[in-house]
């Protein structure tokens, strides 16, 4: 018999892991809705060209792609932003602005599997389209911080580092690199991970003079004040000050730090860019995002300024685990109904059906077993209570209600049990 294993870089979510993923997604969804974002989704398969044209070198190298039976070149989506742009571009006239949408997509990238990096993963994506100013950047950055705070992390655990591609462009221009092509950002973005040497080689190979290459490869070393003191920054410097004051007003100032070294590898960013990292610097980025004002036009829509981020669940789980903050959400089964003997099964099903009808999550033993064994099963299911139904209960119309944490038993009617489980008080 052939045994099949999981593919490298994929994960099985057994119920224990699945409960954690759902717990995270529930918190993300709650924050997104609290900030006034609406949920959307798109197909997992998209035309390959949507990404090869728009995403930039690094992601393109990692795309899962195939030719379908209709000879179409198809990609499993590696990110959500081009799909969002495609959707909005197709209807942009009819959608009222600003558009504030969020999604929790399943994504695929053929990456080398490592801590917090997989070939199949999920992200919270949160984007605002139709606002050109830093008001939108500040709103999404605050929501990003809150999406992590809602998962129990605080300013000692993570920080958000931000910069602006327009500042970076001014720095590059000063170093003699005018209107850089997208690959320059990708190479700069990789320096913290792979070091300066391969970057210098790529710059020189790409035609950047050696002295300019040396200067721009130094970006990670440059002092913040030196960077901000560059002569040609003008309005960009003011914009950063305004962004900072909004971040403070949102109450997320302690989480956020201006860092000229934030570049972002993706091709479509045009303005403010940011990333979130664990404070100890042990893990790869938890979140990345920024402004992409040209993407909508590039996918055939009207010009529409846009900004957003992608926050990955995989690194977040790593971080929660490393800080001993991983929750142990219990299953939702509230009550376990136990027929004392096979003759009591019908009555047990009827009681359970009444409870479920009242919105209470309940379960029952599906095979005939001893009461002791069934009580054990109820405890495993983290049920709050068990209801025992035997001949006495069937005939008397009152059931034995057993609280599982104390072992207390009371005799109650179904109505009284429902009241107690819903309101927590004796009826
Ligand atoms: P990204 O930087 O490619 O940006 O991904 C954002 C986050 O997704 C990363 O910081 C990381 O947490 C997670 N992530 C990326 N790749 C993997 C992987 N292989 N395994 C696990 N997690 C991963 C984007 O995707 C942009 N589309 C974000 C965006 C939205 N920009 C504007 N709107």
Tab-separated table of C-alpha atoms and ligand atoms in Angstrom:
chain	number	residue	atom	x	y	z
A	1	UNK	CA	0.000	0.000	0.000
A	2	UNK	CA	1.350	3.451	-0.867
A	3	UNK	CA	1.640	5.923	1.995
A	4	UNK	CA	1.214	9.587	1.203
A	5	UNK	CA	2.826	12.298	3.291
A	6	UNK	CA	2.040	15.986	3.417
A	7	UNK	CA	3.854	18.013	0.782
A	8	UNK	CA	6.854	20.023	2.102
A	9	UNK	CA	5.872	23.429	3.452
A	10	UNK	CA	2.218	22.496	4.035
A	11	UNK	CA	0.500	21.903	7.374
A	12	UNK	CA	-2.321	19.690	8.524
A	13	UNK	CA	-4.637	21.491	10.895
A	14	UNK	CA	-5.869	18.868	13.337
A	15	UNK	CA	-8.633	20.260	15.575
A	16	UNK	CA	-6.107	21.505	18.196
A	17	UNK	CA	-4.257	23.566	15.570
A	18	UNK	CA	-7.440	24.520	13.758
A	19	UNK	CA	-8.933	25.998	16.932
A	20	UNK	CA	-5.864	28.262	17.237
A	21	UNK	CA	-6.075	29.364	13.599
A	22	UNK	CA	-9.766	30.158	14.008
A	23	UNK	CA	-9.095	31.977	17.275
A	24	UNK	CA	-6.613	34.227	15.439
A	25	UNK	CA	-8.921	34.729	12.469
A	26	UNK	CA	-11.825	35.625	14.801
A	27	UNK	CA	-9.704	38.319	16.464
A	28	UNK	CA	-8.567	39.686	13.103
A	29	UNK	CA	-12.129	39.770	11.806
A	30	UNK	CA	-13.323	41.506	14.956
A	31	UNK	CA	-10.645	44.224	14.617
A	32	UNK	CA	-11.302	44.728	10.876
A	33	UNK	CA	-15.048	45.116	11.479
A	34	UNK	CA	-14.410	47.428	14.452
A	35	UNK	CA	-12.379	49.654	12.094
A	36	UNK	CA	-15.200	49.716	9.548
A	37	UNK	CA	-13.752	47.336	6.928
A	38	UNK	CA	-15.956	44.997	4.859
A	39	UNK	CA	-14.989	41.434	4.010
A	40	UNK	CA	-14.361	40.236	0.424
A	41	UNK	CA	-12.806	37.184	-1.228
A	42	UNK	CA	-11.453	36.212	-4.657
A	43	UNK	CA	-10.595	32.947	-6.433
A	44	UNK	CA	-7.535	31.009	-5.296
A	45	UNK	CA	-6.650	30.519	-8.983
A	46	UNK	CA	-5.950	33.593	-11.109
A	47	UNK	CA	-4.406	34.303	-14.534
A	48	UNK	CA	-0.635	33.955	-14.107
A	49	UNK	CA	-0.049	37.330	-15.791
A	50	UNK	CA	-1.846	39.158	-12.976
A	51	UNK	CA	1.144	38.374	-10.756
A	52	UNK	CA	4.059	38.162	-13.205
A	53	UNK	CA	3.339	41.730	-14.300
A	54	UNK	CA	2.531	43.234	-10.916
A	55	UNK	CA	4.113	41.522	-7.957
A	56	UNK	CA	7.836	41.809	-8.598
A	57	UNK	CA	10.688	39.397	-8.960
A	58	UNK	CA	10.776	37.751	-5.550
A	59	UNK	CA	7.159	36.623	-5.478
A	60	UNK	CA	7.163	35.694	-9.178
A	61	UNK	CA	10.000	33.222	-8.600
A	62	UNK	CA	7.816	31.547	-5.972
A	63	UNK	CA	4.568	31.151	-7.902
A	64	UNK	CA	2.869	27.770	-8.194
A	65	UNK	CA	1.644	27.729	-11.781
A	66	UNK	CA	0.227	25.332	-14.344
A	67	UNK	CA	-1.469	25.267	-17.732
A	68	UNK	CA	-5.113	24.202	-17.488
A	69	UNK	CA	-7.070	22.102	-19.984
A	70	UNK	CA	-8.130	25.258	-21.779
A	71	UNK	CA	-4.446	26.203	-22.306
A	72	UNK	CA	-4.676	29.057	-19.809
A	73	UNK	CA	-1.642	29.905	-17.700
A	74	UNK	CA	-2.905	29.733	-14.138
A	75	UNK	CA	-1.347	30.700	-10.793
A	76	UNK	CA	-2.281	29.703	-7.272
A	77	UNK	CA	-2.424	33.186	-5.766
A	78	UNK	CA	0.796	34.081	-3.882
A	79	UNK	CA	-0.731	37.295	-2.506
A	80	UNK	CA	-4.098	39.047	-2.484
A	81	UNK	CA	-3.295	42.588	-3.599
A	82	UNK	CA	-3.385	42.030	-7.406
A	83	UNK	CA	-6.739	40.193	-7.042
A	84	UNK	CA	-8.108	43.074	-4.974
A	85	UNK	CA	-6.882	45.541	-7.610
A	86	UNK	CA	-8.473	43.430	-10.364
A	87	UNK	CA	-11.814	43.300	-8.532
A	88	UNK	CA	-11.915	47.015	-7.744
A	89	UNK	CA	-10.707	47.990	-11.249
A	90	UNK	CA	-13.592	46.006	-12.772
A	91	UNK	CA	-16.196	47.979	-10.795
A	92	UNK	CA	-14.389	51.085	-9.655
A	93	UNK	CA	-16.976	53.531	-11.011
A	94	UNK	CA	-19.783	51.849	-9.117
A	95	UNK	CA	-18.084	51.471	-5.730
A	96	UNK	CA	-18.442	54.276	-3.216
A	97	UNK	CA	-15.123	55.624	-1.936
A	98	UNK	CA	-13.193	55.211	0.166
A	99	UNK	CA	-13.259	51.460	-0.216
A	100	UNK	CA	-12.273	49.756	3.055
A	101	UNK	CA	-12.064	46.014	2.508
A	102	UNK	CA	-10.474	43.110	4.311
A	103	UNK	CA	-9.933	39.437	3.567
A	104	UNK	CA	-8.271	36.406	5.163
A	105	UNK	CA	-7.005	34.554	2.070
A	106	UNK	CA	-5.230	31.210	1.736
A	107	UNK	CA	-2.030	31.839	-0.247
A	108	UNK	CA	0.700	29.757	-1.881
A	109	UNK	CA	4.392	30.477	-2.392
A	110	UNK	CA	7.081	27.998	-3.351
A	111	UNK	CA	9.458	29.195	-0.602
A	112	UNK	CA	12.106	27.242	1.257
A	113	UNK	CA	10.105	26.049	4.290
A	114	UNK	CA	11.496	27.442	7.554
A	115	UNK	CA	10.335	28.871	10.880
A	116	UNK	CA	7.187	30.910	10.175
A	117	UNK	CA	7.455	30.392	6.390
A	118	UNK	CA	5.388	27.826	4.534
A	119	UNK	CA	4.251	27.053	1.009
A	120	UNK	CA	0.610	27.409	2.010
A	121	UNK	CA	-0.366	30.093	4.518
A	122	UNK	CA	-2.995	32.647	5.493
A	123	UNK	CA	-2.860	36.423	5.778
A	124	UNK	CA	-5.089	39.163	7.064
A	125	UNK	CA	-5.293	41.687	4.223
A	126	UNK	CA	-6.669	45.091	4.979
A	127	UNK	CA	-6.719	47.841	2.361
A	128	UNK	CA	-8.121	51.328	1.824
A	129	UNK	CA	-8.647	52.519	-1.758
A	130	UNK	CA	-9.526	56.065	-2.768
A	131	UNK	CA	-7.534	58.067	-0.181
A	132	UNK	CA	-4.210	59.616	-1.234
A	133	UNK	CA	-3.173	61.109	2.109
A	134	UNK	CA	-1.432	59.678	5.167
A	135	UNK	CA	-4.851	59.558	6.873
A	136	UNK	CA	-5.333	56.154	5.181
A	137	UNK	CA	-1.786	54.995	5.944
A	138	UNK	CA	-2.257	55.842	9.634
A	139	UNK	CA	-5.645	54.093	9.774
A	140	UNK	CA	-4.307	50.826	8.333
A	141	UNK	CA	-1.157	50.933	10.462
A	142	UNK	CA	-3.259	51.409	13.613
A	143	UNK	CA	-5.543	48.540	12.555
A	144	UNK	CA	-2.473	46.341	11.938
A	145	UNK	CA	-1.134	47.064	15.424
A	146	UNK	CA	-4.565	46.334	16.898
A	147	UNK	CA	-4.810	43.041	14.981
A	148	UNK	CA	-1.751	41.885	16.941
A	149	UNK	CA	-2.838	43.486	20.214
A	150	UNK	CA	-6.133	41.619	19.957
A	151	UNK	CA	-4.075	38.404	19.942
A	152	UNK	CA	-2.526	39.321	23.307
A	153	UNK	CA	0.734	40.938	22.142
A	154	UNK	CA	1.937	44.335	23.337
A	155	UNK	CA	4.602	46.961	22.650
A	156	UNK	CA	7.285	44.812	24.342
A	157	UNK	CA	6.574	42.003	21.901
A	158	UNK	CA	6.531	43.694	18.497
A	159	UNK	CA	7.089	46.956	16.667
A	160	UNK	CA	6.006	48.531	13.417
A	161	UNK	CA	8.788	50.103	11.349
A	162	UNK	CA	7.863	52.495	8.598
A	163	UNK	CA	9.408	54.602	5.886
A	164	UNK	CA	8.351	56.081	2.553
A	165	UNK	CA	9.425	55.015	-0.935
A	166	UNK	CA	9.398	58.717	-1.874
A	167	UNK	CA	12.027	59.402	0.820
A	168	UNK	CA	13.973	56.403	-0.353
A	169	UNK	CA	13.807	57.653	-3.945
A	170	UNK	CA	15.221	60.994	-2.816
A	171	UNK	CA	18.073	59.147	-1.079
A	172	UNK	CA	18.702	57.033	-4.186
A	173	UNK	CA	18.639	60.113	-6.427
A	174	UNK	CA	21.160	61.820	-4.178
A	175	UNK	CA	23.385	58.747	-4.569
A	176	UNK	CA	23.065	59.009	-8.358
A	177	UNK	CA	20.314	56.424	-8.939
A	178	UNK	CA	17.438	58.313	-10.582
A	179	UNK	CA	14.059	56.624	-11.195
A	180	UNK	CA	15.143	53.186	-9.970
A	181	UNK	CA	13.698	50.102	-11.620
A	182	UNK	CA	11.663	47.740	-9.366
A	183	UNK	CA	14.523	45.222	-9.007
A	184	UNK	CA	16.601	47.834	-7.135
A	185	UNK	CA	14.045	47.815	-4.288
A	186	UNK	CA	13.975	44.010	-4.258
A	187	UNK	CA	17.766	43.882	-3.902
A	188	UNK	CA	17.805	46.573	-1.178
A	189	UNK	CA	15.029	44.742	0.670
A	190	UNK	CA	17.077	41.547	0.773
A	191	UNK	CA	20.183	43.131	2.393
A	192	UNK	CA	19.131	42.496	6.035
A	193	UNK	CA	18.657	38.797	5.212
A	194	UNK	CA	21.515	38.114	2.807
A	195	UNK	CA	24.100	40.826	3.497
A	196	UNK	CA	25.689	43.580	1.430
A	197	UNK	CA	27.991	41.522	-0.812
A	198	UNK	CA	25.355	39.893	-3.067
A	199	UNK	CA	23.514	43.231	-3.219
A	200	UNK	CA	26.615	45.061	-4.443
A	201	UNK	CA	27.141	42.395	-7.098
A	202	UNK	CA	23.518	42.735	-8.266
A	203	UNK	CA	23.716	46.535	-8.388
A	204	UNK	CA	26.897	46.542	-10.431
A	205	UNK	CA	25.554	43.792	-12.709
A	206	UNK	CA	22.429	45.906	-13.185
A	207	UNK	CA	24.506	48.869	-14.387
A	208	UNK	CA	24.677	50.996	-11.208
A	209	UNK	CA	28.119	52.663	-10.891
A	210	UNK	CA	30.240	51.177	-8.095
A	211	UNK	CA	30.331	54.308	-5.893
A	212	UNK	CA	26.517	54.733	-6.117
A	213	UNK	CA	26.104	51.039	-5.349
A	214	UNK	CA	28.293	51.362	-2.235
A	215	UNK	CA	26.314	54.362	-1.025
A	216	UNK	CA	22.845	52.837	-1.493
A	217	UNK	CA	23.865	49.446	-0.074
A	218	UNK	CA	24.666	51.381	3.109
A	219	UNK	CA	20.968	52.164	3.597
A	220	UNK	CA	20.588	49.867	6.608
A	221	UNK	CA	23.467	51.618	8.374
A	222	UNK	CA	22.314	55.162	7.769
A	223	UNK	CA	21.343	57.211	10.775
A	224	UNK	CA	17.710	58.369	10.928
A	225	UNK	CA	18.598	62.041	11.407
A	226	UNK	CA	21.177	61.926	8.633
A	227	UNK	CA	18.533	60.447	6.345
A	228	UNK	CA	15.906	63.017	7.300
A	229	UNK	CA	18.514	65.765	6.895
A	230	UNK	CA	19.038	65.023	3.196
A	231	UNK	CA	18.574	68.264	1.229
A	232	UNK	CA	15.905	67.198	-1.247
A	233	UNK	CA	13.198	65.777	1.058
A	234	UNK	CA	10.865	68.797	1.442
A	235	UNK	CA	7.197	67.770	1.564
A	236	UNK	CA	8.121	64.132	2.221
A	237	UNK	CA	9.595	65.086	5.575
A	238	UNK	CA	6.397	66.984	6.494
A	239	UNK	CA	4.307	63.983	5.498
A	240	UNK	CA	6.291	61.775	7.868
A	241	UNK	CA	5.706	64.265	10.700
A	242	UNK	CA	1.978	64.256	9.994
A	243	UNK	CA	1.857	60.468	9.885
A	244	UNK	CA	3.688	60.348	13.216
A	245	UNK	CA	1.197	62.716	14.841
A	246	UNK	CA	-1.755	60.607	13.612
A	247	UNK	CA	-0.128	57.414	14.897
A	248	UNK	CA	0.197	59.047	18.317
A	249	UNK	CA	-3.453	60.132	18.132
A	250	UNK	CA	-4.465	56.506	17.435
A	251	UNK	CA	-2.555	55.561	20.590
A	252	UNK	CA	-0.111	53.314	18.710
A	253	UNK	CA	2.925	55.626	18.904
A	254	UNK	CA	4.780	53.254	21.253
A	255	UNK	CA	4.563	50.508	18.657
A	256	UNK	CA	5.794	52.553	15.682
A	257	UNK	CA	9.268	53.702	14.664
A	258	UNK	CA	10.486	55.507	11.564
A	259	UNK	CA	13.208	53.363	9.962
A	260	UNK	CA	14.812	54.371	6.636
A	261	UNK	CA	15.884	50.743	6.133
A	262	UNK	CA	12.293	49.602	5.424
A	263	UNK	CA	12.086	49.141	1.650
A	264	UNK	CA	9.601	46.306	0.862
A	265	UNK	CA	10.513	43.954	-1.960
A	266	UNK	CA	7.250	44.111	-3.920
A	267	UNK	CA	7.240	46.095	-7.143
A	268	UNK	CA	4.023	48.072	-6.745
A	269	UNK	CA	4.694	50.243	-3.688
A	270	UNK	CA	4.836	53.987	-4.311
A	271	UNK	CA	4.717	55.734	-0.909
A	272	UNK	CA	4.605	54.878	2.792
A	273	UNK	CA	5.868	51.332	3.427
A	274	UNK	CA	5.935	49.425	6.700
A	275	UNK	CA	6.666	46.089	8.332
A	276	UNK	CA	6.013	44.605	11.750
A	277	UNK	CA	8.674	42.553	13.560
A	278	UNK	CA	9.047	40.837	16.898
A	279	UNK	CA	11.119	43.047	19.203
A	280	UNK	CA	13.749	40.386	19.828
A	281	UNK	CA	14.391	40.106	16.101
A	282	UNK	CA	14.144	36.326	16.188
A	283	UNK	CA	11.591	35.903	13.402
A	284	UNK	CA	10.969	37.117	9.888
A	285	UNK	CA	8.448	39.911	9.284
A	286	UNK	CA	4.980	39.362	10.748
A	287	UNK	CA	3.378	41.924	8.477
A	288	UNK	CA	4.223	44.002	5.443
A	289	UNK	CA	2.350	46.704	3.618
A	290	UNK	CA	2.287	50.137	2.126
A	291	UNK	CA	0.884	52.507	-0.447
A	292	UNK	CA	0.441	51.413	-4.065
A	293	UNK	CA	-1.122	54.310	-5.956
A	294	UNK	CA	-0.469	53.015	-9.500
A	295	UNK	CA	-1.574	49.396	-9.286
A	296	UNK	CA	-5.256	49.953	-10.102
A	297	UNK	CA	-4.414	51.797	-13.295
A	298	UNK	CA	-1.908	49.079	-14.171
A	299	UNK	CA	-4.612	46.416	-14.088
A	300	UNK	CA	-6.870	48.453	-16.354
A	301	UNK	CA	-8.872	50.456	-13.850
A	302	UNK	CA	-9.185	54.169	-13.177
A	303	UNK	CA	-6.376	55.774	-11.184
A	304	UNK	CA	-7.108	55.130	-7.533
A	305	UNK	CA	-4.724	55.676	-4.630
A	306	UNK	CA	-4.472	52.664	-2.332
A	307	UNK	CA	-2.731	51.411	0.778
A	308	UNK	CA	-2.880	48.177	2.758
A	309	UNK	CA	-1.025	45.329	4.409
A	310	UNK	CA	-0.737	41.570	4.650
A	311	UNK	CA	-0.288	40.034	8.119
A	312	UNK	CA	0.720	36.366	8.224
A	313	UNK	CA	-0.734	33.863	10.679
A	314	UNK	CA	2.328	31.589	10.580
A	315	UNK	CA	4.851	34.033	12.080
A	316	UNK	CA	2.216	35.223	14.521
A	317	UNK	CA	1.744	31.665	15.795
A	318	UNK	CA	5.547	31.311	16.112
A	319	UNK	CA	5.701	34.534	18.095
A	320	UNK	CA	2.793	33.627	20.396
A	321	UNK	CA	4.431	30.264	20.990
A	322	UNK	CA	7.859	31.810	21.711
A	323	UNK	CA	6.311	34.232	24.251
A	324	UNK	CA	4.199	31.497	25.847
A	325	UNK	CA	1.072	33.367	24.817
A	326	UNK	CA	-0.470	30.706	22.569
A	327	UNK	CA	-4.113	30.347	23.634
A	328	UNK	CA	-5.783	27.030	24.335
A	329	UNK	CA	-9.263	27.789	23.059
A	330	UNK	CA	-11.674	25.069	24.094
A	331	UNK	CA	-14.115	23.363	21.781
A	332	UNK	CA	-17.576	24.814	21.880
A	333	UNK	CA	-19.409	21.740	23.197
A	334	UNK	CA	-21.311	22.992	26.269
A	335	UNK	CA	-23.197	19.951	27.291
A	336	UNK	CA	-22.935	16.211	26.859
A	337	UNK	CA	-26.079	14.083	26.962
A	338	UNK	CA	-25.637	10.567	28.310
A	339	UNK	CA	-28.246	7.819	27.888
A	340	UNK	CA	-27.829	5.463	30.833
A	341	UNK	CA	-28.854	2.431	28.757
A	342	UNK	CA	-29.723	1.701	25.130
A	343	UNK	CA	-33.439	2.100	25.979
A	344	UNK	CA	-32.815	5.729	26.938
A	345	UNK	CA	-31.238	6.739	23.620
A	346	UNK	CA	-34.415	8.065	21.971
A	347	UNK	CA	-35.227	10.253	24.986
A	348	UNK	CA	-31.601	11.481	25.050
A	349	UNK	CA	-31.771	12.458	21.356
A	350	UNK	CA	-35.017	14.360	21.993
A	351	UNK	CA	-33.470	16.315	24.895
A	352	UNK	CA	-30.328	17.061	22.874
A	353	UNK	CA	-32.444	18.258	19.953
A	354	UNK	CA	-34.299	20.663	22.261
A	355	UNK	CA	-31.007	22.028	23.599
A	356	UNK	CA	-29.512	22.453	20.118
A	357	UNK	CA	-32.737	24.126	19.006
A	358	UNK	CA	-32.190	26.679	21.792
A	359	UNK	CA	-28.728	27.412	20.363
A	360	UNK	CA	-26.735	25.372	22.872
A	361	UNK	CA	-23.800	23.355	21.499
A	362	UNK	CA	-24.302	19.782	22.644
A	363	UNK	CA	-23.140	16.269	21.901
A	364	UNK	CA	-24.030	12.733	22.909
A	365	UNK	CA	-22.353	9.364	23.040
A	366	UNK	CA	-23.068	7.706	19.714
A	367	UNK	CA	-22.332	4.189	20.921
A	368	UNK	CA	-23.740	2.456	23.972
A	369	UNK	CA	-21.197	2.763	26.758
A	370	UNK	CA	-21.014	2.961	30.532
A	371	UNK	CA	-21.908	6.245	32.240
A	372	UNK	CA	-18.347	6.484	33.592
A	373	UNK	CA	-16.873	6.203	30.099
A	374	UNK	CA	-19.356	8.731	28.710
A	375	UNK	CA	-18.498	11.204	31.516
A	376	UNK	CA	-14.825	10.856	30.605
A	377	UNK	CA	-15.664	11.633	26.999
A	378	UNK	CA	-17.680	14.687	28.123
A	379	UNK	CA	-14.660	15.986	30.058
A	380	UNK	CA	-12.409	15.450	27.024
A	381	UNK	CA	-14.844	17.512	24.952
A	382	UNK	CA	-14.461	20.315	27.565
A	383	UNK	CA	-18.234	20.252	28.152
A	384	UNK	CA	-19.483	22.349	31.076
A	385	UNK	CA	-22.106	19.846	32.066
A	386	UNK	CA	-23.480	16.371	31.458
A	387	UNK	CA	-27.139	15.374	31.423
A	388	UNK	CA	-27.929	11.841	32.483
A	389	UNK	CA	-31.070	10.216	31.164
A	390	UNK	CA	-32.126	6.860	32.620
A	391	UNK	CA	-35.419	5.186	33.294
A	392	UNK	CA	-36.066	7.338	36.387
A	393	UNK	CA	-35.497	10.574	34.452
A	394	UNK	CA	-37.600	9.429	31.505
A	395	UNK	CA	-40.532	8.593	33.673
A	396	UNK	CA	-40.239	11.555	36.060
A	397	UNK	CA	-39.702	14.168	33.333
A	398	UNK	CA	-36.734	15.644	35.279
A	399	UNK	CA	-33.152	15.077	34.261
A	400	UNK	CA	-29.929	14.689	36.193
A	401	UNK	CA	-27.784	17.746	35.461
A	402	UNK	CA	-24.141	17.318	36.462
A	403	UNK	CA	-21.679	20.210	36.484
A	404	UNK	CA	-18.426	18.702	35.327
A	405	UNK	CA	-15.958	20.961	37.143
A	406	UNK	CA	-17.580	20.520	40.604
A	407	UNK	CA	-19.356	17.193	40.173
A	408	UNK	CA	-22.547	18.783	41.642
A	409	UNK	CA	-25.734	17.073	40.520
A	410	UNK	CA	-29.214	18.661	40.402
A	411	UNK	CA	-32.527	17.430	39.094
A	412	UNK	CA	-33.897	19.870	36.508
A	413	UNK	CA	-36.416	20.067	33.683
A	414	UNK	CA	-35.145	20.659	30.131
A	415	UNK	CA	-36.403	24.267	30.323
A	416	UNK	CA	-34.499	24.850	33.544
A	417	UNK	CA	-31.343	23.365	31.996
A	418	UNK	CA	-31.645	25.636	28.977
A	419	UNK	CA	-32.065	28.686	31.249
A	420	UNK	CA	-29.054	27.670	33.308
A	421	UNK	CA	-26.810	27.065	30.288
A	422	UNK	CA	-27.830	30.291	28.604
A	423	UNK	CA	-28.028	32.624	31.619
A	424	UNK	CA	-25.768	30.724	34.005
A	425	UNK	CA	-28.337	30.921	36.796
A	426	UNK	CA	-30.870	28.425	38.110
A	427	UNK	CA	-34.232	29.056	36.451
B	1	LIG	P1	4.391	40.261	1.872
B	1	LIG	O1	5.450	41.041	2.588
B	1	LIG	O2	4.809	39.452	0.728
B	1	LIG	O3	3.289	41.324	1.424
B	1	LIG	O4	3.643	39.330	2.927
B	1	LIG	C1	3.075	39.874	4.102
B	1	LIG	C2	3.238	38.904	5.259
B	1	LIG	O5	2.719	37.620	4.889
B	1	LIG	C3	4.662	38.638	5.681
B	1	LIG	O6	5.151	39.632	6.533
B	1	LIG	C4	4.524	37.287	6.383
B	1	LIG	O7	4.043	37.440	7.708
B	1	LIG	C5	3.436	36.611	5.567
B	1	LIG	N1	4.056	35.682	4.619
B	1	LIG	C6	4.619	35.950	3.432
B	1	LIG	N2	5.099	34.832	2.863
B	1	LIG	C7	4.846	33.820	3.712
B	1	LIG	C8	5.085	32.409	3.712
B	1	LIG	N3	5.687	31.814	2.701
B	1	LIG	N4	4.672	31.677	4.778
B	1	LIG	C9	4.051	32.272	5.815
B	1	LIG	N5	3.781	33.583	5.882
B	1	LIG	C10	4.173	34.353	4.848
B	1	LIG	C11	2.180	41.006	0.673
B	1	LIG	O8	1.779	39.891	0.505
B	1	LIG	C12	1.394	42.214	0.192
B	1	LIG	N6	0.422	41.762	-0.805
B	1	LIG	C13	0.737	42.906	1.369
B	1	LIG	C14	-0.097	44.088	1.008
B	1	LIG	C15	-1.461	44.160	1.058
B	1	LIG	N7	0.354	45.233	0.556
B	1	LIG	C16	-0.677	46.047	0.323
B	1	LIG	N8	-1.802	45.405	0.612
